[in-house]
Amino acid sequence: MPRLPRLTASEAERRLLTGGFVLMRTKGSHRIYFRGGERVVVPFHRGKILHPKIVREVLSATGKI
């Protein structure tokens, strides 16, 4: 299995929005995106690299994995 890309929160947000997700709400530093019955939570700390589990969740939700 190839290595996952390193994503920041803004890059993950861009992928989710182009994948049809909608920003529903923000709670603290976490942004919650919905599409249909699917939910993805992204911790939004500007400039920091996301944890690989979060990257995997974003990529699988957008169909890139």
Short mmCIF file of N, CA, C and O in Angstrom, two decimals:
data_model
loop_
_atom_site.label_atom_id
_atom_site.label_comp_id
_atom_site.label_asym_id
_atom_site.label_seq_id
_atom_site.Cartn_x
_atom_site.Cartn_y
_atom_site.Cartn_z
N MET A 1 0.84 -1.18 0.00
CA MET A 1 0.00 0.00 0.00
C MET A 1 0.90 1.25 0.00
O MET A 1 1.82 1.35 0.80
N PRO A 2 0.63 2.19 -0.89
CA PRO A 2 1.45 3.40 -0.94
C PRO A 2 1.24 4.26 0.30
O PRO A 2 0.21 4.17 0.98
N ARG A 3 2.23 5.08 0.57
CA ARG A 3 2.13 5.97 1.72
C ARG A 3 1.05 7.01 1.49
O ARG A 3 0.80 7.43 0.36
N LEU A 4 0.43 7.44 2.57
CA LEU A 4 -0.59 8.47 2.48
C LEU A 4 0.06 9.83 2.28
O LEU A 4 1.16 10.07 2.78
N PRO A 5 -0.62 10.72 1.56
CA PRO A 5 -0.06 12.07 1.42
C PRO A 5 -0.13 12.82 2.74
O PRO A 5 -0.98 12.52 3.59
N ARG A 6 0.74 13.78 2.92
CA ARG A 6 0.71 14.61 4.11
C ARG A 6 -0.21 15.79 3.80
O ARG A 6 0.05 16.55 2.86
N LEU A 7 -1.26 15.95 4.56
CA LEU A 7 -2.24 17.01 4.31
C LEU A 7 -2.32 17.95 5.50
O LEU A 7 -2.24 17.51 6.65
N THR A 8 -2.53 19.22 5.21
CA THR A 8 -2.88 20.17 6.25
C THR A 8 -4.41 20.24 6.30
O THR A 8 -5.09 19.69 5.44
N ALA A 9 -4.92 20.92 7.30
CA ALA A 9 -6.37 21.00 7.44
C ALA A 9 -7.01 21.74 6.26
O ALA A 9 -8.08 21.34 5.79
N SER A 10 -6.36 22.78 5.76
CA SER A 10 -6.95 23.51 4.64
C SER A 10 -6.95 22.67 3.36
O SER A 10 -7.89 22.75 2.56
N GLU A 11 -5.93 21.83 3.16
CA GLU A 11 -5.91 20.94 2.00
C GLU A 11 -7.01 19.87 2.13
O GLU A 11 -7.68 19.54 1.15
N ALA A 12 -7.19 19.35 3.34
CA ALA A 12 -8.25 18.36 3.57
C ALA A 12 -9.62 18.99 3.35
O ALA A 12 -10.52 18.37 2.75
N GLU A 13 -9.79 20.23 3.81
CA GLU A 13 -11.05 20.93 3.61
C GLU A 13 -11.34 21.11 2.13
O GLU A 13 -12.47 20.89 1.68
N ARG A 14 -10.33 21.46 1.35
CA ARG A 14 -10.50 21.65 -0.09
C ARG A 14 -10.96 20.35 -0.75
O ARG A 14 -11.86 20.34 -1.59
N ARG A 15 -10.33 19.23 -0.36
CA ARG A 15 -10.72 17.93 -0.92
C ARG A 15 -12.15 17.56 -0.55
O ARG A 15 -12.88 17.01 -1.36
N LEU A 16 -12.54 17.84 0.70
CA LEU A 16 -13.90 17.51 1.13
C LEU A 16 -14.93 18.36 0.39
O LEU A 16 -15.96 17.84 -0.04
N LEU A 17 -14.68 19.65 0.25
CA LEU A 17 -15.65 20.52 -0.41
C LEU A 17 -15.79 20.18 -1.89
O LEU A 17 -16.89 20.23 -2.43
N THR A 18 -14.69 19.82 -2.56
CA THR A 18 -14.80 19.43 -3.96
C THR A 18 -15.42 18.04 -4.10
O THR A 18 -15.93 17.71 -5.16
N GLY A 19 -15.39 17.25 -3.02
CA GLY A 19 -16.00 15.92 -3.02
C GLY A 19 -17.48 15.93 -2.70
O GLY A 19 -18.10 14.89 -2.57
N GLY A 20 -18.06 17.12 -2.52
CA GLY A 20 -19.50 17.22 -2.29
C GLY A 20 -19.89 17.36 -0.83
O GLY A 20 -21.08 17.38 -0.51
N PHE A 21 -18.94 17.48 0.07
CA PHE A 21 -19.26 17.67 1.48
C PHE A 21 -19.60 19.13 1.74
O PHE A 21 -19.17 20.03 1.01
N VAL A 22 -20.38 19.36 2.80
CA VAL A 22 -20.80 20.70 3.18
C VAL A 22 -20.37 20.93 4.63
O VAL A 22 -20.56 20.06 5.48
N LEU A 23 -19.79 22.10 4.89
CA LEU A 23 -19.43 22.46 6.26
C LEU A 23 -20.71 22.74 7.03
O LEU A 23 -21.44 23.68 6.72
N MET A 24 -21.02 21.89 8.01
CA MET A 24 -22.26 22.05 8.77
C MET A 24 -22.06 22.91 10.00
O MET A 24 -22.89 23.76 10.30
N ARG A 25 -20.98 22.68 10.73
CA ARG A 25 -20.78 23.46 11.95
C ARG A 25 -19.32 23.41 12.36
O ARG A 25 -18.54 22.60 11.88
N THR A 26 -18.98 24.30 13.27
CA THR A 26 -17.65 24.36 13.84
C THR A 26 -17.80 24.35 15.35
O THR A 26 -18.64 25.05 15.90
N LYS A 27 -16.98 23.54 16.01
CA LYS A 27 -17.00 23.51 17.47
C LYS A 27 -15.55 23.57 17.93
O LYS A 27 -14.79 22.62 17.74
N GLY A 28 -15.17 24.71 18.45
CA GLY A 28 -13.78 24.90 18.84
C GLY A 28 -12.90 24.91 17.61
O GLY A 28 -13.13 25.66 16.67
N SER A 29 -11.90 24.05 17.60
CA SER A 29 -10.99 24.00 16.46
C SER A 29 -11.33 22.85 15.52
O SER A 29 -10.52 22.50 14.67
N HIS A 30 -12.51 22.26 15.66
CA HIS A 30 -12.92 21.15 14.82
C HIS A 30 -14.03 21.58 13.88
O HIS A 30 -14.99 22.23 14.30
N ARG A 31 -13.90 21.21 12.61
CA ARG A 31 -14.93 21.50 11.63
C ARG A 31 -15.58 20.19 11.21
O ARG A 31 -14.89 19.21 10.91
N ILE A 32 -16.92 20.19 11.17
CA ILE A 32 -17.69 18.98 10.88
C ILE A 32 -18.33 19.14 9.50
O ILE A 32 -19.07 20.10 9.25
N TYR A 33 -18.04 18.18 8.64
CA TYR A 33 -18.54 18.18 7.26
C TYR A 33 -19.50 17.01 7.08
O TYR A 33 -19.26 15.92 7.59
N PHE A 34 -20.60 17.24 6.32
CA PHE A 34 -21.59 16.20 6.04
C PHE A 34 -21.82 16.06 4.55
O PHE A 34 -21.75 17.04 3.80
N ARG A 35 -22.12 14.83 4.15
CA ARG A 35 -22.60 14.53 2.80
C ARG A 35 -23.49 13.32 2.94
O ARG A 35 -23.04 12.24 3.25
N GLY A 36 -24.78 13.52 2.68
CA GLY A 36 -25.72 12.43 2.88
C GLY A 36 -25.75 12.04 4.35
O GLY A 36 -26.00 12.85 5.21
N GLY A 37 -25.45 10.78 4.65
CA GLY A 37 -25.40 10.33 6.04
C GLY A 37 -23.98 10.20 6.55
O GLY A 37 -23.75 9.65 7.62
N GLU A 38 -23.03 10.72 5.81
CA GLU A 38 -21.61 10.57 6.13
C GLU A 38 -21.11 11.83 6.84
O GLU A 38 -21.43 12.95 6.44
N ARG A 39 -20.29 11.64 7.89
CA ARG A 39 -19.76 12.76 8.64
C ARG A 39 -18.24 12.63 8.73
O ARG A 39 -17.72 11.54 8.99
N VAL A 40 -17.54 13.73 8.54
CA VAL A 40 -16.09 13.77 8.69
C VAL A 40 -15.74 14.97 9.57
O VAL A 40 -16.19 16.08 9.32
N VAL A 41 -14.95 14.72 10.61
CA VAL A 41 -14.51 15.77 11.52
C VAL A 41 -13.03 16.03 11.26
O VAL A 41 -12.22 15.10 11.28
N VAL A 42 -12.68 17.30 11.03
CA VAL A 42 -11.30 17.67 10.76
C VAL A 42 -10.85 18.66 11.84
O VAL A 42 -11.44 19.73 11.97
N PRO A 43 -9.79 18.31 12.61
CA PRO A 43 -9.23 19.29 13.54
C PRO A 43 -8.50 20.37 12.75
O PRO A 43 -7.66 20.05 11.90
N PHE A 44 -8.85 21.62 12.96
CA PHE A 44 -8.35 22.70 12.12
C PHE A 44 -7.34 23.53 12.89
O PHE A 44 -7.68 24.50 13.56
N HIS A 45 -6.06 23.13 12.76
CA HIS A 45 -4.95 23.89 13.33
C HIS A 45 -4.10 24.33 12.15
O HIS A 45 -3.43 23.52 11.53
N ARG A 46 -4.16 25.59 11.84
CA ARG A 46 -3.56 26.14 10.62
C ARG A 46 -2.07 25.81 10.53
O ARG A 46 -1.30 26.06 11.44
N GLY A 47 -1.68 25.21 9.38
CA GLY A 47 -0.29 24.93 9.11
C GLY A 47 0.23 23.60 9.65
O GLY A 47 1.31 23.19 9.30
N LYS A 48 -0.54 22.92 10.51
CA LYS A 48 -0.09 21.64 11.07
C LYS A 48 -0.50 20.50 10.14
O LYS A 48 -1.53 20.56 9.48
N ILE A 49 0.31 19.45 10.12
CA ILE A 49 0.02 18.26 9.32
C ILE A 49 -0.96 17.39 10.10
O ILE A 49 -0.78 17.17 11.30
N LEU A 50 -1.98 16.88 9.40
CA LEU A 50 -2.98 16.03 10.06
C LEU A 50 -2.43 14.65 10.36
O LEU A 50 -1.54 14.15 9.66
N HIS A 51 -2.99 14.02 11.36
CA HIS A 51 -2.63 12.66 11.74
C HIS A 51 -3.01 11.71 10.59
O HIS A 51 -4.02 11.93 9.92
N PRO A 52 -2.23 10.66 10.36
CA PRO A 52 -2.54 9.75 9.25
C PRO A 52 -3.94 9.12 9.31
O PRO A 52 -4.54 8.86 8.26
N LYS A 53 -4.48 8.92 10.50
CA LYS A 53 -5.84 8.37 10.60
C LYS A 53 -6.87 9.35 10.05
O LYS A 53 -7.84 8.95 9.41
N ILE A 54 -6.68 10.63 10.31
CA ILE A 54 -7.59 11.65 9.79
C ILE A 54 -7.45 11.74 8.27
O ILE A 54 -8.44 11.85 7.55
N VAL A 55 -6.22 11.68 7.77
CA VAL A 55 -5.98 11.72 6.33
C VAL A 55 -6.66 10.54 5.66
O VAL A 55 -7.32 10.69 4.63
N ARG A 56 -6.54 9.36 6.24
CA ARG A 56 -7.18 8.16 5.68
C ARG A 56 -8.70 8.32 5.66
O ARG A 56 -9.37 7.95 4.70
N GLU A 57 -9.27 8.91 6.72
CA GLU A 57 -10.71 9.12 6.78
C GLU A 57 -11.17 10.09 5.69
O GLU A 57 -12.19 9.86 5.02
N VAL A 58 -10.41 11.17 5.48
CA VAL A 58 -10.76 12.16 4.45
C VAL A 58 -10.67 11.53 3.07
O VAL A 58 -11.58 11.68 2.24
N LEU A 59 -9.59 10.78 2.81
CA LEU A 59 -9.41 10.20 1.49
C LEU A 59 -10.45 9.11 1.20
O LEU A 59 -10.95 8.99 0.09
N SER A 60 -10.80 8.30 2.20
CA SER A 60 -11.81 7.27 1.96
C SER A 60 -13.19 7.87 1.79
O SER A 60 -14.01 7.36 1.03
N ALA A 61 -13.46 8.99 2.48
CA ALA A 61 -14.77 9.64 2.34
C ALA A 61 -14.93 10.27 0.95
O ALA A 61 -16.02 10.29 0.40
N THR A 62 -13.82 10.77 0.40
CA THR A 62 -13.90 11.39 -0.93
C THR A 62 -13.69 10.39 -2.05
O THR A 62 -13.76 10.75 -3.22
N GLY A 63 -13.40 9.13 -1.71
CA GLY A 63 -13.25 8.09 -2.72
C GLY A 63 -11.88 8.04 -3.35
O GLY A 63 -11.71 7.46 -4.42
N LYS A 64 -10.88 8.62 -2.71
CA LYS A 64 -9.53 8.62 -3.27
C LYS A 64 -8.71 7.44 -2.80
O LYS A 64 -7.60 7.25 -3.23
N ILE A 65 -9.24 6.65 -1.89
CA ILE A 65 -8.55 5.42 -1.43
C ILE A 65 -9.35 4.23 -1.88
O ILE A 65 -10.51 4.19 -1.90
#
